[in-house]
């Protein structure tokens, strides 16, 4: 049996709604539950996809797993380390890429790669070798001395990607990895995810794109309103047509709760 690398146990997270948010959403609610008792497991050398519509709780889940925010309840273990009790150990094991990652526009790609490498304690010789390999792999080498603010959206995504894996993490967590990318850059990213899997890395990604899940994922968890609606191997969840299975499940749940 494959080694369990990620185990989420009853993760729960809610946020306070400001008066402005309440007014915009025309609600009297003061709190919004984003993730509600989420549990799942991911294994070594596989790609696990969290599939759901916008607002389902995917990003909040990945941010908790990446120790950026603390769960209100529950816990998760990455390579045996608790996100609640051992966040520093978890950060050593993971690379996290999100569209919310903001890189200081004044700095060059070359400088930022070295900066984040030093933060992770990567030995200098190893860091330079890794930089050459990754910059060449993604065509960043020609833009190494260009300030981040002058990069295209696609190139910025590639730079964010290589920075997120500067320390060669064993677990890679991507939030909507192809969101907003042109087809060529999206292909580069998805091909690299497949390569990482081939290297024995464990990958978690969130998406609302069915074709991405069907192309890459070994296992999938379908999430609605912060709850896990279905979870397991892709072929079992998809049943031959992932999109149909997704909407059948969505309308079944909606029918039960309306």
mmCIF file of C-alpha atoms in Angstrom:
data_model
loop_
_atom_site.group_PDB
_atom_site.id
_atom_site.type_symbol
_atom_site.label_atom_id
_atom_site.label_comp_id
_atom_site.label_asym_id
_atom_site.label_seq_id
_atom_site.Cartn_x
_atom_site.Cartn_y
_atom_site.Cartn_z
ATOM 1 C CA UNK A 1 0.000 0.000 0.000
ATOM 2 C CA UNK A 2 1.229 3.517 -0.819
ATOM 3 C CA UNK A 3 2.644 5.664 1.946
ATOM 4 C CA UNK A 4 0.248 8.283 3.299
ATOM 5 C CA UNK A 5 1.873 11.701 2.929
ATOM 6 C CA UNK A 6 -1.018 14.049 3.730
ATOM 7 C CA UNK A 7 -3.846 13.334 6.161
ATOM 8 C CA UNK A 8 -6.482 15.958 6.910
ATOM 9 C CA UNK A 9 -8.703 15.289 9.909
ATOM 10 C CA UNK A 10 -11.860 17.317 10.403
ATOM 11 C CA UNK A 11 -10.470 20.660 9.227
ATOM 12 C CA UNK A 12 -12.762 23.571 9.987
ATOM 13 C CA UNK A 13 -12.331 27.285 9.312
ATOM 14 C CA UNK A 14 -14.704 30.243 9.491
ATOM 15 C CA UNK A 15 -14.240 33.953 8.830
ATOM 16 C CA UNK A 16 -15.906 37.044 10.222
ATOM 17 C CA UNK A 17 -17.862 39.049 7.652
ATOM 18 C CA UNK A 18 -17.345 42.797 7.738
ATOM 19 C CA UNK A 19 -20.333 45.118 7.562
ATOM 20 C CA UNK A 20 -19.337 45.945 4.004
ATOM 21 C CA UNK A 21 -19.337 42.253 3.045
ATOM 22 C CA UNK A 22 -22.703 41.766 4.732
ATOM 23 C CA UNK A 23 -24.115 44.682 2.771
ATOM 24 C CA UNK A 24 -22.700 43.473 -0.551
ATOM 25 C CA UNK A 25 -23.984 39.936 0.002
ATOM 26 C CA UNK A 26 -27.266 41.158 1.541
ATOM 27 C CA UNK A 27 -26.920 38.933 4.568
ATOM 28 C CA UNK A 28 -27.220 39.322 8.313
ATOM 29 C CA UNK A 29 -24.614 36.621 8.907
ATOM 30 C CA UNK A 30 -21.590 37.747 10.898
ATOM 31 C CA UNK A 31 -19.589 34.555 10.227
ATOM 32 C CA UNK A 32 -19.028 32.434 7.167
ATOM 33 C CA UNK A 33 -17.939 28.808 7.422
ATOM 34 C CA UNK A 34 -15.418 28.231 4.620
ATOM 35 C CA UNK A 35 -14.341 24.681 5.492
ATOM 36 C CA UNK A 36 -16.564 22.406 7.539
ATOM 37 C CA UNK A 37 -15.056 19.173 8.870
ATOM 38 C CA UNK A 38 -12.940 18.242 5.858
ATOM 39 C CA UNK A 39 -11.025 14.942 5.943
ATOM 40 C CA UNK A 40 -9.005 13.188 3.233
ATOM 41 C CA UNK A 41 -5.686 11.451 2.545
ATOM 42 C CA UNK A 42 -3.094 11.785 -0.213
ATOM 43 C CA UNK A 43 -0.246 9.374 -0.912
ATOM 44 C CA UNK A 44 3.365 9.457 -2.029
ATOM 45 C CA UNK A 45 3.970 9.868 -5.747
ATOM 46 C CA UNK A 46 0.419 10.811 -6.676
ATOM 47 C CA UNK A 47 -1.455 13.920 -7.736
ATOM 48 C CA UNK A 48 -4.505 14.638 -5.603
ATOM 49 C CA UNK A 49 -7.063 17.151 -6.867
ATOM 50 C CA UNK A 50 -9.541 19.161 -4.841
ATOM 51 C CA UNK A 51 -12.335 19.871 -7.314
ATOM 52 C CA UNK A 52 -15.112 22.339 -6.636
ATOM 53 C CA UNK A 53 -16.750 25.590 -7.690
ATOM 54 C CA UNK A 54 -15.472 28.999 -6.633
ATOM 55 C CA UNK A 55 -16.197 29.582 -2.966
ATOM 56 C CA UNK A 56 -16.263 25.873 -2.112
ATOM 57 C CA UNK A 57 -13.370 26.144 0.362
ATOM 58 C CA UNK A 58 -10.541 24.813 -1.787
ATOM 59 C CA UNK A 59 -8.169 27.744 -1.314
ATOM 60 C CA UNK A 60 -8.873 27.946 2.413
ATOM 61 C CA UNK A 61 -8.077 24.245 2.730
ATOM 62 C CA UNK A 62 -4.755 24.581 0.926
ATOM 63 C CA UNK A 63 -3.846 27.660 2.946
ATOM 64 C CA UNK A 64 -4.425 25.685 6.143
ATOM 65 C CA UNK A 65 -2.326 22.786 4.856
ATOM 66 C CA UNK A 66 0.419 25.281 3.981
ATOM 67 C CA UNK A 67 0.273 26.744 7.532
ATOM 68 C CA UNK A 68 -0.632 30.212 6.230
ATOM 69 C CA UNK A 69 -3.784 30.181 8.339
ATOM 70 C CA UNK A 70 -4.623 28.101 11.403
ATOM 71 C CA UNK A 71 -7.710 25.877 11.477
ATOM 72 C CA UNK A 72 -10.424 26.630 14.023
ATOM 73 C CA UNK A 73 -10.703 22.897 14.624
ATOM 74 C CA UNK A 74 -9.179 19.686 13.340
ATOM 75 C CA UNK A 75 -5.633 19.063 12.196
ATOM 76 C CA UNK A 76 -3.658 17.784 9.241
ATOM 77 C CA UNK A 77 -0.400 15.882 9.037
ATOM 78 C CA UNK A 78 2.124 16.304 6.244
ATOM 79 C CA UNK A 79 4.969 13.786 6.232
ATOM 80 C CA UNK A 80 3.896 13.016 9.799
ATOM 81 C CA UNK A 81 4.074 16.627 11.021
ATOM 82 C CA UNK A 82 1.069 18.474 12.455
ATOM 83 C CA UNK A 83 0.125 21.752 10.776
ATOM 84 C CA UNK A 84 -1.082 22.965 14.188
ATOM 85 C CA UNK A 85 1.762 21.846 16.454
ATOM 86 C CA UNK A 86 4.720 21.682 14.017
ATOM 87 C CA UNK A 87 4.159 24.366 11.335
ATOM 88 C CA UNK A 88 7.903 24.953 10.876
ATOM 89 C CA UNK A 89 8.512 21.266 10.129
ATOM 90 C CA UNK A 90 5.609 21.288 7.670
ATOM 91 C CA UNK A 91 7.065 24.296 5.827
ATOM 92 C CA UNK A 92 10.323 22.411 5.343
ATOM 93 C CA UNK A 93 8.417 19.663 3.509
ATOM 94 C CA UNK A 94 6.154 21.701 1.252
ATOM 95 C CA UNK A 95 6.220 24.104 -1.647
ATOM 96 C CA UNK A 96 3.103 26.274 -2.025
ATOM 97 C CA UNK A 97 2.061 28.140 -5.149
ATOM 98 C CA UNK A 98 -0.970 30.414 -5.248
ATOM 99 C CA UNK A 99 -2.139 33.237 -7.478
ATOM 100 C CA UNK A 100 -2.154 35.323 -4.297
ATOM 101 C CA UNK A 101 1.639 35.067 -4.074
ATOM 102 C CA UNK A 102 2.900 38.630 -4.421
ATOM 103 C CA UNK A 103 6.539 39.112 -5.383
ATOM 104 C CA UNK A 104 8.150 42.503 -4.839
ATOM 105 C CA UNK A 105 8.269 44.078 -8.299
ATOM 106 C CA UNK A 106 11.522 45.927 -7.720
ATOM 107 C CA UNK A 107 13.630 42.751 -7.421
ATOM 108 C CA UNK A 108 14.909 40.550 -10.223
ATOM 109 C CA UNK A 109 14.059 36.892 -10.654
ATOM 110 C CA UNK A 110 17.687 35.978 -9.993
ATOM 111 C CA UNK A 111 17.718 37.853 -6.680
ATOM 112 C CA UNK A 112 14.388 36.428 -5.490
ATOM 113 C CA UNK A 113 15.415 32.852 -6.242
ATOM 114 C CA UNK A 114 18.593 33.300 -4.180
ATOM 115 C CA UNK A 115 16.679 35.086 -1.414
ATOM 116 C CA UNK A 116 14.075 32.348 -0.982
ATOM 117 C CA UNK A 117 16.729 29.662 -1.314
ATOM 118 C CA UNK A 118 18.674 31.243 1.552
ATOM 119 C CA UNK A 119 15.475 31.461 3.606
ATOM 120 C CA UNK A 120 15.039 27.707 3.204
ATOM 121 C CA UNK A 121 18.677 27.071 4.087
ATOM 122 C CA UNK A 122 19.641 25.636 0.687
ATOM 123 C CA UNK A 123 23.428 25.265 0.383
ATOM 124 C CA UNK A 124 24.863 27.830 -2.055
ATOM 125 C CA UNK A 125 26.331 25.382 -4.559
ATOM 126 C CA UNK A 126 23.125 23.343 -4.600
ATOM 127 C CA UNK A 127 21.084 26.509 -4.994
ATOM 128 C CA UNK A 128 23.046 27.702 -8.030
ATOM 129 C CA UNK A 129 22.800 24.274 -9.695
ATOM 130 C CA UNK A 130 19.065 24.165 -9.067
ATOM 131 C CA UNK A 131 18.675 27.691 -10.413
ATOM 132 C CA UNK A 132 20.440 26.809 -13.685
ATOM 133 C CA UNK A 133 18.266 23.720 -14.152
ATOM 134 C CA UNK A 134 14.937 25.372 -13.349
ATOM 135 C CA UNK A 135 15.622 28.633 -15.177
ATOM 136 C CA UNK A 136 16.579 26.714 -18.316
ATOM 137 C CA UNK A 137 13.638 24.326 -17.960
ATOM 138 C CA UNK A 138 11.134 27.198 -17.872
ATOM 139 C CA UNK A 139 12.928 29.647 -20.154
ATOM 140 C CA UNK A 140 13.514 32.053 -17.285
ATOM 141 C CA UNK A 141 17.261 32.356 -17.867
ATOM 142 C CA UNK A 142 16.759 35.139 -20.432
ATOM 143 C CA UNK A 143 14.768 37.113 -17.844
ATOM 144 C CA UNK A 144 16.995 36.474 -14.824
ATOM 145 C CA UNK A 145 17.985 40.137 -14.487
ATOM 146 C CA UNK A 146 14.569 41.571 -15.329
ATOM 147 C CA UNK A 147 12.578 43.157 -12.530
ATOM 148 C CA UNK A 148 9.474 41.173 -11.601
ATOM 149 C CA UNK A 149 7.186 44.154 -12.341
ATOM 150 C CA UNK A 150 8.251 43.989 -15.998
ATOM 151 C CA UNK A 151 7.425 40.302 -16.533
ATOM 152 C CA UNK A 152 4.411 39.016 -18.443
ATOM 153 C CA UNK A 153 1.666 37.169 -16.552
ATOM 154 C CA UNK A 154 2.854 33.826 -17.915
ATOM 155 C CA UNK A 155 6.499 34.440 -17.059
ATOM 156 C CA UNK A 156 5.537 35.664 -13.589
ATOM 157 C CA UNK A 157 3.668 32.392 -13.005
ATOM 158 C CA UNK A 158 6.742 30.428 -14.046
ATOM 159 C CA UNK A 159 8.927 32.500 -11.704
ATOM 160 C CA UNK A 160 6.464 31.942 -8.853
ATOM 161 C CA UNK A 161 6.540 28.227 -9.593
ATOM 162 C CA UNK A 162 10.320 27.844 -9.457
ATOM 163 C CA UNK A 163 10.533 29.960 -6.308
ATOM 164 C CA UNK A 164 7.916 27.769 -4.610
ATOM 165 C CA UNK A 165 10.065 24.674 -5.211
ATOM 166 C CA UNK A 166 13.486 26.270 -4.675
ATOM 167 C CA UNK A 167 14.157 23.897 -1.733
ATOM 168 C CA UNK A 168 13.122 20.734 -3.625
ATOM 169 C CA UNK A 169 10.127 19.948 -1.364
ATOM 170 C CA UNK A 170 8.660 16.470 -1.093
ATOM 171 C CA UNK A 171 5.077 17.816 -1.175
ATOM 172 C CA UNK A 172 3.957 20.441 -3.696
ATOM 173 C CA UNK A 173 0.694 22.330 -3.126
ATOM 174 C CA UNK A 174 -0.777 24.340 -6.006
ATOM 175 C CA UNK A 175 -3.877 26.513 -5.813
ATOM 176 C CA UNK A 176 -5.441 26.785 -9.296
ATOM 177 C CA UNK A 177 -2.080 26.212 -11.050
ATOM 178 C CA UNK A 178 -3.286 27.171 -14.544
ATOM 179 C CA UNK A 179 -5.657 29.978 -13.612
ATOM 180 C CA UNK A 180 -5.300 32.959 -15.962
ATOM 181 C CA UNK A 181 -2.544 31.398 -18.051
ATOM 182 C CA UNK A 182 -2.409 31.217 -21.822
ATOM 183 C CA UNK A 183 -2.558 27.731 -23.314
ATOM 184 C CA UNK A 184 1.200 27.480 -23.898
ATOM 185 C CA UNK A 185 2.180 28.447 -20.357
ATOM 186 C CA UNK A 186 -0.568 26.254 -18.919
ATOM 187 C CA UNK A 187 0.867 23.310 -20.877
ATOM 188 C CA UNK A 188 4.358 23.980 -19.480
ATOM 189 C CA UNK A 189 2.969 23.978 -15.943
ATOM 190 C CA UNK A 190 0.903 20.803 -16.337
ATOM 191 C CA UNK A 191 3.789 18.966 -17.998
ATOM 192 C CA UNK A 192 6.014 19.929 -15.081
ATOM 193 C CA UNK A 193 3.453 18.675 -12.563
ATOM 194 C CA UNK A 194 3.552 15.316 -14.325
ATOM 195 C CA UNK A 195 7.364 15.392 -14.167
ATOM 196 C CA UNK A 196 7.266 16.110 -10.418
ATOM 197 C CA UNK A 197 4.998 13.113 -9.955
ATOM 198 C CA UNK A 198 7.456 11.001 -11.933
ATOM 199 C CA UNK A 199 10.173 12.126 -9.520
ATOM 200 C CA UNK A 200 8.177 10.691 -6.617
ATOM 201 C CA UNK A 201 6.789 14.009 -5.362
ATOM 202 C CA UNK A 202 3.333 14.217 -3.836
ATOM 203 C CA UNK A 203 1.173 16.941 -5.364
ATOM 204 C CA UNK A 204 -2.031 18.543 -4.123
ATOM 205 C CA UNK A 205 -3.851 20.934 -6.400
ATOM 206 C CA UNK A 206 -7.159 22.756 -6.349
ATOM 207 C CA UNK A 207 -9.105 23.497 -9.495
ATOM 208 C CA UNK A 208 -12.545 23.924 -11.008
ATOM 209 C CA UNK A 209 -11.361 22.589 -14.382
ATOM 210 C CA UNK A 210 -12.547 19.046 -15.136
ATOM 211 C CA UNK A 211 -10.041 18.404 -17.929
ATOM 212 C CA UNK A 212 -7.119 19.272 -15.647
ATOM 213 C CA UNK A 213 -8.248 16.719 -13.077
ATOM 214 C CA UNK A 214 -8.829 14.073 -15.744
ATOM 215 C CA UNK A 215 -5.410 14.701 -17.275
ATOM 216 C CA UNK A 216 -3.317 14.794 -14.096
ATOM 217 C CA UNK A 217 -4.981 13.426 -10.996
ATOM 218 C CA UNK A 218 -4.804 9.948 -9.511
ATOM 219 C CA UNK A 219 -7.290 10.728 -6.755
ATOM 220 C CA UNK A 220 -9.870 13.470 -6.383
ATOM 221 C CA UNK A 221 -11.971 15.022 -3.663
ATOM 222 C CA UNK A 222 -15.123 16.885 -4.710
ATOM 223 C CA UNK A 223 -15.914 19.719 -2.322
ATOM 224 C CA UNK A 224 -19.124 21.746 -1.991
ATOM 225 C CA UNK A 225 -19.763 24.400 0.664
ATOM 226 C CA UNK A 226 -16.677 23.411 2.633
ATOM 227 C CA UNK A 227 -17.660 19.744 2.872
ATOM 228 C CA UNK A 228 -16.259 16.693 1.113
ATOM 229 C CA UNK A 229 -19.015 15.342 -1.125
ATOM 230 C CA UNK A 230 -17.038 12.457 -2.643
ATOM 231 C CA UNK A 231 -13.444 11.294 -2.461
ATOM 232 C CA UNK A 232 -11.393 8.490 -3.954
ATOM 233 C CA UNK A 233 -9.541 7.258 -7.062
ATOM 234 C CA UNK A 234 -10.359 9.308 -10.151
ATOM 235 C CA UNK A 235 -11.835 6.401 -12.105
ATOM 236 C CA UNK A 236 -14.259 5.629 -9.272
ATOM 237 C CA UNK A 237 -15.368 9.230 -8.782
ATOM 238 C CA UNK A 238 -15.582 10.040 -12.490
ATOM 239 C CA UNK A 239 -17.500 6.918 -13.491
ATOM 240 C CA UNK A 240 -16.446 7.511 -17.103
ATOM 241 C CA UNK A 241 -17.571 11.149 -17.186
ATOM 242 C CA UNK A 242 -16.226 13.403 -14.450
ATOM 243 C CA UNK A 243 -18.291 16.444 -15.396
ATOM 244 C CA UNK A 244 -21.549 14.446 -15.371
ATOM 245 C CA UNK A 245 -20.658 12.784 -12.069
ATOM 246 C CA UNK A 246 -19.824 16.186 -10.571
ATOM 247 C CA UNK A 247 -23.159 17.756 -11.513
ATOM 248 C CA UNK A 248 -25.154 14.651 -10.596
ATOM 249 C CA UNK A 249 -23.593 14.855 -7.149
ATOM 250 C CA UNK A 250 -24.128 18.616 -6.927
ATOM 251 C CA UNK A 251 -27.834 18.424 -7.771
ATOM 252 C CA UNK A 252 -28.358 15.415 -5.496
ATOM 253 C CA UNK A 253 -26.886 17.336 -2.567
ATOM 254 C CA UNK A 254 -28.810 20.484 -3.494
ATOM 255 C CA UNK A 255 -32.005 18.461 -3.586
ATOM 256 C CA UNK A 256 -31.325 17.081 -0.116
ATOM 257 C CA UNK A 257 -30.619 20.473 1.418
ATOM 258 C CA UNK A 258 -33.246 22.668 -0.256
#
